[in-house]
PDB file of C-alpha atoms and ligand atoms in Angstrom:
ATOM      1  CA  UNK A  10     123.903 213.412  22.559  1.00 86.00           C
ATOM      2  CA  UNK A  11     124.055 211.544  25.964  1.00 95.00           C
ATOM      3  CA  UNK A  12     120.911 209.658  26.199  1.00 97.00           C
ATOM      4  CA  UNK A  13     121.680 206.887  28.694  1.00 98.00           C
ATOM      5  CA  UNK A  14     122.771 206.766  32.296  1.00 98.00           C
ATOM      6  CA  UNK A  15     123.963 203.978  34.366  1.00 98.00           C
ATOM      7  CA  UNK A  16     123.429 204.006  38.116  1.00 98.00           C
ATOM      8  CA  UNK A  17     125.462 201.318  39.964  1.00 98.00           C
ATOM      9  CA  UNK A  18     123.632 200.364  43.125  1.00 97.00           C
ATOM     10  CA  UNK A  19     124.541 196.706  43.786  1.00 97.00           C
ATOM     11  CA  UNK A  20     127.246 197.046  46.460  1.00 95.00           C
ATOM     12  CA  UNK A  21     127.058 195.572  49.968  1.00 93.00           C
ATOM     13  CA  UNK A  22     127.298 198.948  51.656  1.00 93.00           C
ATOM     14  CA  UNK A  23     129.380 197.343  54.500  1.00 93.00           C
ATOM     15  CA  UNK A  24     130.362 200.801  55.845  1.00 92.00           C
ATOM     16  CA  UNK A  25     126.657 201.335  56.691  1.00 93.00           C
ATOM     17  CA  UNK A  26     125.842 198.148  58.407  1.00 94.00           C
ATOM     18  CA  UNK A  27     123.577 197.031  60.057  1.00 94.00           C
ATOM     19  CA  UNK A  28     120.840 198.940  58.128  1.00 93.00           C
ATOM     20  CA  UNK A  29     122.345 197.660  54.834  1.00 93.00           C
ATOM     21  CA  UNK A  30     121.960 194.020  55.855  1.00 93.00           C
ATOM     22  CA  UNK A  31     118.332 194.107  54.420  1.00 92.00           C
ATOM     23  CA  UNK A  32     117.911 197.662  53.057  1.00 94.00           C
ATOM     24  CA  UNK A  33     119.818 198.816  49.998  1.00 96.00           C
ATOM     25  CA  UNK A  34     122.360 201.677  50.940  1.00 95.00           C
ATOM     26  CA  UNK A  35     120.924 203.656  48.039  1.00 97.00           C
ATOM     27  CA  UNK A  36     117.476 203.533  49.675  1.00 97.00           C
ATOM     28  CA  UNK A  37     118.744 205.290  52.782  1.00 97.00           C
ATOM     29  CA  UNK A  38     116.510 208.353  53.141  1.00 97.00           C
ATOM     30  CA  UNK A  39     117.497 211.884  53.208  1.00 97.00           C
ATOM     31  CA  UNK A  40     114.716 212.801  55.654  1.00 95.00           C
ATOM     32  CA  UNK A  41     111.901 211.090  53.483  1.00 96.00           C
ATOM     33  CA  UNK A  42     113.356 210.709  50.086  1.00 97.00           C
ATOM     34  CA  UNK A  43     115.621 207.803  49.185  1.00 98.00           C
ATOM     35  CA  UNK A  44     119.159 208.699  48.093  1.00 98.00           C
ATOM     36  CA  UNK A  45     118.819 207.095  44.735  1.00 98.00           C
ATOM     37  CA  UNK A  46     115.801 209.188  43.865  1.00 98.00           C
ATOM     38  CA  UNK A  47     117.910 212.243  44.056  1.00 98.00           C
ATOM     39  CA  UNK A  48     120.402 210.535  41.809  1.00 98.00           C
ATOM     40  CA  UNK A  49     117.679 209.649  39.193  1.00 98.00           C
ATOM     41  CA  UNK A  50     116.326 213.137  39.426  1.00 98.00           C
ATOM     42  CA  UNK A  51     119.791 214.570  38.619  1.00 98.00           C
ATOM     43  CA  UNK A  52     119.918 212.381  35.451  1.00 98.00           C
ATOM     44  CA  UNK A  53     116.488 213.433  34.406  1.00 98.00           C
ATOM     45  CA  UNK A  54     117.092 217.109  35.081  1.00 98.00           C
ATOM     46  CA  UNK A  55     120.278 216.674  32.963  1.00 98.00           C
ATOM     47  CA  UNK A  56     118.069 215.534  30.016  1.00 97.00           C
ATOM     48  CA  UNK A  57     118.601 211.660  30.389  1.00 97.00           C
ATOM     49  CA  UNK A  58     115.477 209.548  30.666  1.00 93.00           C
ATOM     50  CA  UNK A  59     116.847 206.158  29.847  1.00 98.00           C
ATOM     51  CA  UNK A  60     118.340 204.886  33.089  1.00 98.00           C
ATOM     52  CA  UNK A  61     119.899 201.550  33.816  1.00 98.00           C
ATOM     53  CA  UNK A  62     120.167 200.694  37.453  1.00 98.00           C
ATOM     54  CA  UNK A  63     122.731 198.011  38.313  1.00 98.00           C
ATOM     55  CA  UNK A  64     121.020 196.175  41.067  1.00 96.00           C
ATOM     56  CA  UNK A  65     121.743 193.030  43.091  1.00 92.00           C
ATOM     57  CA  UNK A  66     120.457 190.585  45.567  1.00 86.00           C
ATOM     58  CA  UNK A  67     118.257 192.036  48.379  1.00 86.00           C
ATOM     59  CA  UNK A  68     117.902 195.290  46.362  1.00 93.00           C
ATOM     60  CA  UNK A  69     114.178 194.796  45.295  1.00 94.00           C
ATOM     61  CA  UNK A  70     113.203 197.944  47.267  1.00 96.00           C
ATOM     62  CA  UNK A  71     114.872 200.082  44.614  1.00 97.00           C
ATOM     63  CA  UNK A  72     112.874 198.514  41.784  1.00 96.00           C
ATOM     64  CA  UNK A  73     109.569 198.866  43.868  1.00 96.00           C
ATOM     65  CA  UNK A  74     110.375 202.480  44.680  1.00 97.00           C
ATOM     66  CA  UNK A  75     110.271 203.535  40.923  1.00 97.00           C
ATOM     67  CA  UNK A  76     107.506 201.057  39.958  1.00 96.00           C
ATOM     68  CA  UNK A  77     103.829 202.043  40.195  1.00 95.00           C
ATOM     69  CA  UNK A  78     101.931 200.993  43.324  1.00 95.00           C
ATOM     70  CA  UNK A  79      98.198 200.692  42.273  1.00 96.00           C
ATOM     71  CA  UNK A  80      96.763 199.933  45.739  1.00 96.00           C
ATOM     72  CA  UNK A  81      98.515 202.829  47.255  1.00 97.00           C
ATOM     73  CA  UNK A  82      97.713 205.199  44.379  1.00 96.00           C
ATOM     74  CA  UNK A  83      93.960 204.386  44.500  1.00 96.00           C
ATOM     75  CA  UNK A  84      93.918 205.034  48.214  1.00 97.00           C
ATOM     76  CA  UNK A  85      95.785 208.356  47.728  1.00 97.00           C
ATOM     77  CA  UNK A  86      93.491 209.244  44.863  1.00 96.00           C
ATOM     78  CA  UNK A  87      90.476 209.339  47.175  1.00 95.00           C
ATOM     79  CA  UNK A  88      92.049 211.967  49.446  1.00 94.00           C
ATOM     80  CA  UNK A  89      90.969 215.553  49.060  1.00 94.00           C
ATOM     81  CA  UNK A  90      94.573 216.603  49.214  1.00 95.00           C
ATOM     82  CA  UNK A  91      95.937 215.255  45.889  1.00 95.00           C
ATOM     83  CA  UNK A  92      99.451 216.168  46.530  1.00 95.00           C
ATOM     84  CA  UNK A  93     100.387 212.764  47.894  1.00 96.00           C
ATOM     85  CA  UNK A  94      98.880 211.021  44.892  1.00 97.00           C
ATOM     86  CA  UNK A  95     100.667 213.303  42.460  1.00 97.00           C
ATOM     87  CA  UNK A  96     103.915 212.824  44.306  1.00 96.00           C
ATOM     88  CA  UNK A  97     103.710 208.905  44.175  1.00 97.00           C
ATOM     89  CA  UNK A  98     102.697 208.995  40.498  1.00 97.00           C
ATOM     90  CA  UNK A  99     105.522 211.373  39.732  1.00 96.00           C
ATOM     91  CA  UNK A 100     108.105 208.973  41.031  1.00 97.00           C
ATOM     92  CA  UNK A 101     107.030 206.140  38.954  1.00 95.00           C
ATOM     93  CA  UNK A 102     106.858 208.281  35.917  1.00 96.00           C
ATOM     94  CA  UNK A 103     110.222 209.915  36.416  1.00 96.00           C
ATOM     95  CA  UNK A 104     112.149 208.084  33.738  1.00 96.00           C
ATOM     96  CA  UNK A 105     112.448 204.867  31.756  1.00 97.00           C
ATOM     97  CA  UNK A 106     114.049 202.750  34.434  1.00 97.00           C
ATOM     98  CA  UNK A 107     115.745 199.431  33.442  1.00 97.00           C
ATOM     99  CA  UNK A 108     117.131 197.092  36.017  1.00 97.00           C
ATOM    100  CA  UNK A 109     119.884 194.571  35.607  1.00 97.00           C
ATOM    101  CA  UNK A 110     121.389 192.376  38.398  1.00 96.00           C
ATOM    102  CA  UNK A 111     125.132 192.095  39.127  1.00 96.00           C
ATOM    103  CA  UNK A 112     124.985 188.568  40.358  1.00 92.00           C
ATOM    104  CA  UNK A 113     128.477 188.510  42.034  1.00 94.00           C
ATOM    105  CA  UNK A 114     129.816 191.688  43.638  1.00 95.00           C
ATOM    106  CA  UNK A 115     133.143 192.011  41.758  1.00 96.00           C
ATOM    107  CA  UNK A 116     133.440 195.752  42.119  1.00 96.00           C
ATOM    108  CA  UNK A 117     132.375 199.012  40.492  1.00 96.00           C
ATOM    109  CA  UNK A 118     134.126 198.186  37.198  1.00 97.00           C
ATOM    110  CA  UNK A 119     132.339 194.820  36.955  1.00 98.00           C
ATOM    111  CA  UNK A 120     129.037 196.625  37.701  1.00 98.00           C
ATOM    112  CA  UNK A 121     129.610 198.939  34.742  1.00 98.00           C
ATOM    113  CA  UNK A 122     130.388 196.028  32.424  1.00 97.00           C
ATOM    114  CA  UNK A 123     126.865 194.780  32.961  1.00 97.00           C
ATOM    115  CA  UNK A 124     125.675 197.925  31.134  1.00 98.00           C
ATOM    116  CA  UNK A 125     127.496 197.105  27.881  1.00 97.00           C
ATOM    117  CA  UNK A 126     124.548 195.677  25.908  1.00 95.00           C
ATOM    118  CA  UNK A 127     122.120 198.385  27.091  1.00 97.00           C
ATOM    119  CA  UNK A 128     124.496 201.238  26.378  1.00 97.00           C
ATOM    120  CA  UNK A 129     125.794 200.000  22.943  1.00 95.00           C
ATOM    121  CA  UNK A 130     128.425 202.147  21.124  1.00 96.00           C
ATOM    122  CA  UNK A 131     127.447 205.529  22.469  1.00 96.00           C
ATOM    123  CA  UNK A 132     128.953 207.602  25.219  1.00 98.00           C
ATOM    124  CA  UNK A 133     126.904 207.369  28.473  1.00 98.00           C
ATOM    125  CA  UNK A 134     126.742 208.856  31.920  1.00 98.00           C
ATOM    126  CA  UNK A 135     127.506 207.066  35.184  1.00 98.00           C
ATOM    127  CA  UNK A 136     126.096 208.387  38.480  1.00 98.00           C
ATOM    128  CA  UNK A 137     127.095 206.477  41.673  1.00 98.00           C
ATOM    129  CA  UNK A 138     123.806 205.498  43.440  1.00 97.00           C
ATOM    130  CA  UNK A 139     125.082 206.367  46.895  1.00 96.00           C
ATOM    131  CA  UNK A 140     126.365 209.868  46.099  1.00 97.00           C
ATOM    132  CA  UNK A 141     124.163 213.027  45.749  1.00 98.00           C
ATOM    133  CA  UNK A 142     125.619 216.005  44.053  1.00 98.00           C
ATOM    134  CA  UNK A 143     123.695 219.212  44.711  1.00 97.00           C
ATOM    135  CA  UNK A 144     123.997 222.262  42.498  1.00 97.00           C
ATOM    136  CA  UNK A 145     122.031 225.482  42.605  1.00 95.00           C
ATOM    137  CA  UNK A 146     123.184 226.401  39.134  1.00 94.00           C
ATOM    138  CA  UNK A 147     122.866 223.322  36.866  1.00 97.00           C
ATOM    139  CA  UNK A 148     122.651 219.493  37.585  1.00 98.00           C
ATOM    140  CA  UNK A 149     126.211 218.219  37.781  1.00 98.00           C
ATOM    141  CA  UNK A 150     125.631 215.480  35.014  1.00 98.00           C
ATOM    142  CA  UNK A 151     124.380 218.428  32.812  1.00 98.00           C
ATOM    143  CA  UNK A 152     127.604 220.283  33.555  1.00 98.00           C
ATOM    144  CA  UNK A 153     129.526 217.163  32.311  1.00 98.00           C
ATOM    145  CA  UNK A 154     127.451 216.825  29.219  1.00 98.00           C
ATOM    146  CA  UNK A 155     128.197 220.401  28.326  1.00 97.00           C
ATOM    147  CA  UNK A 156     131.988 219.607  28.557  1.00 97.00           C
ATOM    148  CA  UNK A 157     131.517 216.444  26.518  1.00 97.00           C
ATOM    149  CA  UNK A 158     129.755 218.453  23.812  1.00 96.00           C
ATOM    150  CA  UNK A 159     132.733 220.751  23.541  1.00 96.00           C
ATOM    151  CA  UNK A 160     135.460 218.095  23.584  1.00 96.00           C
ATOM    152  CA  UNK A 161     133.832 214.867  22.540  1.00 96.00           C
ATOM    153  CA  UNK A 162     135.936 212.876  24.935  1.00 97.00           C
ATOM    154  CA  UNK A 163     135.355 211.243  28.295  1.00 98.00           C
ATOM    155  CA  UNK A 164     134.932 213.607  31.237  1.00 98.00           C
ATOM    156  CA  UNK A 165     134.680 213.022  35.013  1.00 98.00           C
ATOM    157  CA  UNK A 166     133.422 215.271  37.800  1.00 98.00           C
ATOM    158  CA  UNK A 167     136.070 216.260  40.326  1.00 98.00           C
ATOM    159  CA  UNK A 168     136.227 218.388  43.432  1.00 97.00           C
ATOM    160  CA  UNK A 169     138.992 219.975  45.452  1.00 96.00           C
ATOM    161  CA  UNK A 170     139.503 218.101  48.824  1.00 95.00           C
ATOM    162  CA  UNK A 171     141.854 219.095  51.658  1.00 94.00           C
ATOM    163  CA  UNK A 172     145.441 217.964  50.789  1.00 93.00           C
ATOM    164  CA  UNK A 173     145.656 216.002  54.098  1.00 91.00           C
ATOM    165  CA  UNK A 174     142.491 213.945  52.943  1.00 91.00           C
ATOM    166  CA  UNK A 175     143.645 212.927  49.415  1.00 94.00           C
ATOM    167  CA  UNK A 176     144.410 209.440  50.645  1.00 92.00           C
ATOM    168  CA  UNK A 177     140.626 208.890  50.917  1.00 89.00           C
ATOM    169  CA  UNK A 178     139.955 209.475  47.234  1.00 91.00           C
ATOM    170  CA  UNK A 179     140.781 208.794  43.623  1.00 92.00           C
ATOM    171  CA  UNK A 180     142.882 211.694  42.648  1.00 95.00           C
ATOM    172  CA  UNK A 181     143.576 213.079  39.061  1.00 96.00           C
ATOM    173  CA  UNK A 182     146.655 214.552  37.676  1.00 96.00           C
ATOM    174  CA  UNK A 183     147.000 216.655  34.491  1.00 96.00           C
ATOM    175  CA  UNK A 184     147.126 220.194  33.337  1.00 95.00           C
ATOM    176  CA  UNK A 185     144.577 222.958  33.573  1.00 96.00           C
ATOM    177  CA  UNK A 186     143.107 223.999  30.085  1.00 95.00           C
ATOM    178  CA  UNK A 187     140.448 226.417  31.312  1.00 94.00           C
ATOM    179  CA  UNK A 188     138.918 227.763  34.554  1.00 91.00           C
ATOM    180  CA  UNK A 189     137.325 224.539  35.616  1.00 96.00           C
ATOM    181  CA  UNK A 190     138.567 221.972  33.069  1.00 97.00           C
ATOM    182  CA  UNK A 191     141.747 219.807  33.280  1.00 97.00           C
ATOM    183  CA  UNK A 192     143.133 217.467  30.738  1.00 97.00           C
ATOM    184  CA  UNK A 193     144.066 214.382  32.652  1.00 97.00           C
ATOM    185  CA  UNK A 194     147.371 212.631  32.373  1.00 96.00           C
ATOM    186  CA  UNK A 195     147.092 210.264  35.338  1.00 95.00           C
ATOM    187  CA  UNK A 196     144.758 209.014  38.058  1.00 94.00           C
ATOM    188  CA  UNK A 197     145.755 207.455  41.337  1.00 91.00           C
ATOM    189  CA  UNK A 198     143.556 205.635  43.843  1.00 87.00           C
ATOM    190  CA  UNK A 199     144.044 206.979  47.426  1.00 88.00           C
ATOM    191  CA  UNK A 200     147.564 208.398  47.104  1.00 91.00           C
ATOM    192  CA  UNK A 201     149.711 209.555  50.072  1.00 93.00           C
ATOM    193  CA  UNK A 202     149.564 213.333  50.360  1.00 93.00           C
ATOM    194  CA  UNK A 203     153.112 213.845  49.474  1.00 92.00           C
ATOM    195  CA  UNK A 204     152.785 211.897  46.207  1.00 92.00           C
ATOM    196  CA  UNK A 205     149.366 213.134  45.084  1.00 94.00           C
ATOM    197  CA  UNK A 206     149.533 214.855  41.774  1.00 94.00           C
ATOM    198  CA  UNK A 207     146.737 217.336  42.897  1.00 95.00           C
ATOM    199  CA  UNK A 208     143.931 217.543  45.401  1.00 96.00           C
ATOM    200  CA  UNK A 209     141.158 217.081  42.655  1.00 97.00           C
ATOM    201  CA  UNK A 210     139.193 214.025  43.676  1.00 97.00           C
ATOM    202  CA  UNK A 211     136.659 211.926  41.729  1.00 97.00           C
ATOM    203  CA  UNK A 212     133.170 212.808  42.815  1.00 97.00           C
ATOM    204  CA  UNK A 213     131.009 209.979  41.420  1.00 97.00           C
ATOM    205  CA  UNK A 214     129.855 211.212  38.108  1.00 98.00           C
ATOM    206  CA  UNK A 215     131.402 210.271  34.745  1.00 98.00           C
ATOM    207  CA  UNK A 216     130.608 210.621  31.046  1.00 98.00           C
ATOM    208  CA  UNK A 217     132.606 207.841  29.348  1.00 98.00           C
ATOM    209  CA  UNK A 218     132.961 206.688  25.776  1.00 98.00           C
ATOM    210  CA  UNK A 219     131.905 203.133  25.057  1.00 97.00           C
ATOM    211  CA  UNK A 220     135.626 202.120  24.584  1.00 97.00           C
ATOM    212  CA  UNK A 221     135.577 201.728  28.417  1.00 98.00           C
ATOM    213  CA  UNK A 222     133.795 198.310  27.991  1.00 98.00           C
ATOM    214  CA  UNK A 223     136.706 196.869  26.111  1.00 97.00           C
ATOM    215  CA  UNK A 224     139.084 198.174  28.693  1.00 97.00           C
ATOM    216  CA  UNK A 225     136.919 196.793  31.488  1.00 98.00           C
ATOM    217  CA  UNK A 226     137.012 193.319  29.800  1.00 97.00           C
ATOM    218  CA  UNK A 227     140.795 193.480  29.776  1.00 97.00           C
ATOM    219  CA  UNK A 228     141.113 194.839  33.379  1.00 96.00           C
ATOM    220  CA  UNK A 229     142.374 192.260  35.977  1.00 95.00           C
ATOM    221  CA  UNK A 230     141.230 192.230  39.503  1.00 94.00           C
ATOM    222  CA  UNK A 231     142.917 195.061  41.428  1.00 90.00           C
ATOM    223  CA  UNK A 232     142.386 196.520  44.923  1.00 87.00           C
ATOM    224  CA  UNK A 233     140.125 194.396  47.145  1.00 88.00           C
ATOM    225  CA  UNK A 234     140.372 191.731  44.486  1.00 93.00           C
ATOM    226  CA  UNK A 235     137.708 193.725  42.564  1.00 94.00           C
ATOM    227  CA  UNK A 236     137.595 194.976  39.028  1.00 95.00           C
ATOM    228  CA  UNK A 237     138.193 198.730  39.520  1.00 94.00           C
ATOM    229  CA  UNK A 238     136.702 201.350  37.156  1.00 95.00           C
ATOM    230  CA  UNK A 239     139.764 203.460  37.761  1.00 94.00           C
ATOM    231  CA  UNK A 240     142.007 200.861  36.435  1.00 95.00           C
ATOM    232  CA  UNK A 241     139.962 200.604  33.232  1.00 97.00           C
ATOM    233  CA  UNK A 242     139.950 204.387  32.953  1.00 96.00           C
ATOM    234  CA  UNK A 243     143.728 204.447  33.281  1.00 95.00           C
ATOM    235  CA  UNK A 244     143.990 202.080  30.279  1.00 96.00           C
ATOM    236  CA  UNK A 245     141.475 204.283  28.508  1.00 97.00           C
ATOM    237  CA  UNK A 246     143.666 207.352  29.051  1.00 96.00           C
ATOM    238  CA  UNK A 247     146.482 205.703  27.066  1.00 94.00           C
ATOM    239  CA  UNK A 248     144.159 205.685  23.934  1.00 95.00           C
ATOM    240  CA  UNK A 249     141.807 208.644  24.314  1.00 96.00           C
ATOM    241  CA  UNK A 250     141.949 211.992  26.009  1.00 96.00           C
ATOM    242  CA  UNK A 251     139.991 212.283  29.285  1.00 97.00           C
ATOM    243  CA  UNK A 252     138.918 215.521  30.904  1.00 98.00           C
ATOM    244  CA  UNK A 253     138.202 216.424  34.560  1.00 98.00           C
ATOM    245  CA  UNK A 254     135.566 219.040  35.276  1.00 98.00           C
ATOM    246  CA  UNK A 255     135.571 220.841  38.639  1.00 98.00           C
ATOM    247  CA  UNK A 256     131.816 220.919  39.031  1.00 98.00           C
ATOM    248  CA  UNK A 257     129.763 223.742  40.528  1.00 98.00           C
ATOM    249  CA  UNK A 258     127.986 222.197  43.544  1.00 97.00           C
ATOM    250  CA  UNK A 259     128.449 220.029  46.547  1.00 96.00           C
ATOM    251  CA  UNK A 260     128.971 216.348  47.132  1.00 96.00           C
ATOM    252  CA  UNK A 261     127.129 214.279  49.648  1.00 95.00           C
ATOM    253  CA  UNK A 262     128.533 210.741  50.004  1.00 91.00           C
ATOM    254  CA  UNK A 263     125.862 208.735  51.738  1.00 92.00           C
ATOM    255  CA  UNK A 264     128.082 205.729  52.018  1.00 86.00           C
ATOM    256  CA  UNK A 265     129.773 206.997  55.110  1.00 85.00           C
ATOM    257  CA  UNK A 266     127.965 207.872  58.303  1.00 90.00           C
ATOM    258  CA  UNK A 267     129.390 211.248  59.154  1.00 90.00           C
ATOM    259  CA  UNK A 268     128.710 212.608  55.606  1.00 91.00           C
ATOM    260  CA  UNK A 269     125.169 211.120  55.982  1.00 95.00           C
ATOM    261  CA  UNK A 270     124.561 213.049  59.104  1.00 94.00           C
ATOM    262  CA  UNK A 271     125.784 216.294  57.623  1.00 94.00           C
ATOM    263  CA  UNK A 272     123.655 215.742  54.529  1.00 95.00           C
ATOM    264  CA  UNK A 273     120.589 215.441  56.761  1.00 95.00           C
ATOM    265  CA  UNK A 274     121.296 218.620  58.460  1.00 94.00           C
ATOM    266  CA  UNK A 275     121.944 220.529  55.309  1.00 94.00           C
ATOM    267  CA  UNK A 276     118.800 219.043  53.452  1.00 94.00           C
ATOM    268  CA  UNK A 277     116.795 219.783  56.606  1.00 93.00           C
ATOM    269  CA  UNK A 278     117.853 223.440  56.320  1.00 91.00           C
ATOM    270  CA  UNK A 279     116.392 223.484  52.681  1.00 90.00           C
ATOM    271  CA  UNK A 280     113.046 222.203  53.837  1.00 90.00           C
ATOM    272  CA  UNK A 281     110.558 225.083  54.277  1.00 86.00           C
ATOM    273  CA  UNK A 282     108.075 222.827  56.179  1.00 87.00           C
ATOM    274  CA  UNK A 283     110.343 222.914  59.136  1.00 86.00           C
ATOM    275  CA  UNK A 284     109.859 225.767  61.619  1.00 86.00           C
ATOM    276  CA  UNK A 285     112.231 228.693  61.727  1.00 87.00           C
ATOM    277  CA  UNK A 286     113.190 227.655  65.220  1.00 87.00           C
ATOM    278  CA  UNK A 287     114.158 224.172  64.150  1.00 86.00           C
ATOM    279  CA  UNK A 288     116.117 225.428  61.196  1.00 86.00           C
ATOM    280  CA  UNK A 289     117.877 227.894  63.486  1.00 87.00           C
ATOM    281  CA  UNK A 290     118.761 224.907  65.684  1.00 86.00           C
ATOM    282  CA  UNK A 291     120.141 222.977  62.585  1.00 85.00           C
ATOM    283  CA  UNK A 292     122.332 225.951  61.733  1.00 85.00           C
ATOM    284  CA  UNK A 293     123.940 225.688  65.146  1.00 87.00           C
ATOM    285  CA  UNK A 294     124.870 221.991  64.358  1.00 81.00           C
ATOM    286  CA  UNK A 295     126.833 222.890  61.230  1.00 76.00           C
TER     287      UNK A 295
HETATM  288  P1  UTP B  19     131.148 201.595  46.995  1.00 65.79           P
HETATM  289  O1  UTP B  19     132.401 200.952  46.982  1.00 65.79           O
HETATM  290  O2  UTP B  19     131.119 202.937  47.744  1.00 65.79           O
HETATM  291  O3  UTP B  19     130.013 200.741  47.497  1.00 65.79           O
HETATM  292  O4  UTP B  19     130.574 201.813  45.522  1.00 65.79           O
HETATM  293  P2  UTP B  19     129.921 199.436  48.548  1.00 65.79           P
HETATM  294  O5  UTP B  19     130.907 198.513  48.078  1.00 65.79           O
HETATM  295  O6  UTP B  19     128.500 199.088  48.506  1.00 65.79           O
HETATM  296  O7  UTP B  19     130.279 200.162  49.871  1.00 65.79           O
HETATM  297  P3  UTP B  19     131.146 199.465  51.223  1.00 65.79           P
HETATM  298  O8  UTP B  19     132.568 199.868  50.816  1.00 65.79           O
HETATM  299  O9  UTP B  19     130.892 198.022  51.252  1.00 65.79           O
HETATM  300  O10 UTP B  19     130.590 200.255  52.378  1.00 65.79           O
HETATM  301  C1  UTP B  19     130.007 202.883  44.937  1.00 65.79           C
HETATM  302  C2  UTP B  19     128.670 202.610  44.193  1.00 65.79           C
HETATM  303  O11 UTP B  19     128.960 201.468  43.326  1.00 65.79           O
HETATM  304  C3  UTP B  19     128.113 200.432  43.615  1.00 65.79           C
HETATM  305  C4  UTP B  19     127.483 200.616  45.029  1.00 65.79           C
HETATM  306  O12 UTP B  19     126.276 200.088  45.241  1.00 65.79           O
HETATM  307  C5  UTP B  19     127.603 202.111  45.231  1.00 65.79           C
HETATM  308  O13 UTP B  19     126.397 202.755  44.838  1.00 65.79           O
HETATM  309  N1  UTP B  19     128.730 199.036  43.463  1.00 65.79           N
HETATM  310  C6  UTP B  19     129.865 198.830  44.122  1.00 65.79           C
HETATM  311  C7  UTP B  19     128.148 198.134  42.739  1.00 65.79           C
HETATM  312  O14 UTP B  19     127.124 198.388  41.937  1.00 65.79           O
HETATM  313  N2  UTP B  19     128.805 196.898  42.502  1.00 65.79           N
HETATM  314  C8  UTP B  19     129.892 196.611  43.121  1.00 65.79           C
HETATM  315  O15 UTP B  19     130.388 195.442  42.970  1.00 65.79           O
HETATM  316  C9  UTP B  19     130.482 197.622  43.985  1.00 65.79           C
END
């Protein structure tokens, strides 16, 4: 069973400055709901209630969002319309949220290393705190858990991207073993289109075995002088099989501004509270 999830959310978010100067990127709202709430909900809907958020300096808003707020709650409790009260209570009761701070931002791999003592020796899920994966069928982390249950090996979510855009992503190579599952033989960060082994790109969700922690400890600083999770996963690949799952759903990367705008439009379309006229307008934007 996968019972623990780690959500790295300590990064600077430099691509989203100036808002990220004082507001965590993961708290950027999709209309009215912070990005990281969608990420936590995905973990919970996948059956995981023990969640470790890797936080950092100036990220208190994340902690506060999932904490209770007695003053606000008692004010809302007095209202005839109890829906606001229930919503606020629901957020603080969503999951068992634990927070640990990454004191120096040494990259995603380093952030994951901070989860070692919380996770122990069991396989665990990683959900990037700035990436929403929406699925109408099954939460994407649940899709990965189902693959893990079959193969008992690490599995990462991937999506097809246009061939001319592979150089923006981590790309996996390997061979197809079923309709949506690949056994990985390599992974390359941001390859040139002509050298890319496929157009299957990492999508910000992973189930990894605890062996990743030893690999992370041995991983030297790589790109941007940071400890890269991909480098440690490459080392893991030498010892253990790793699978890629082409997930059913759509990725929204909140870390870049264009994707963020598209996300707002698409989530706006899903909101029934908006008038038909407004939603018709939104459709013209897509
Ligand atoms: P990114 O590389 O997209 O985040 O990491 P970033 O570094 O904040 O973004 P830019 O490039 O400066 O704009 C993906 C996820 O990993 C977390 C981030 O918070 C984000 O949710 N992360 C990244 C950490 O927790 N620690 C790190 O050292 C780096």
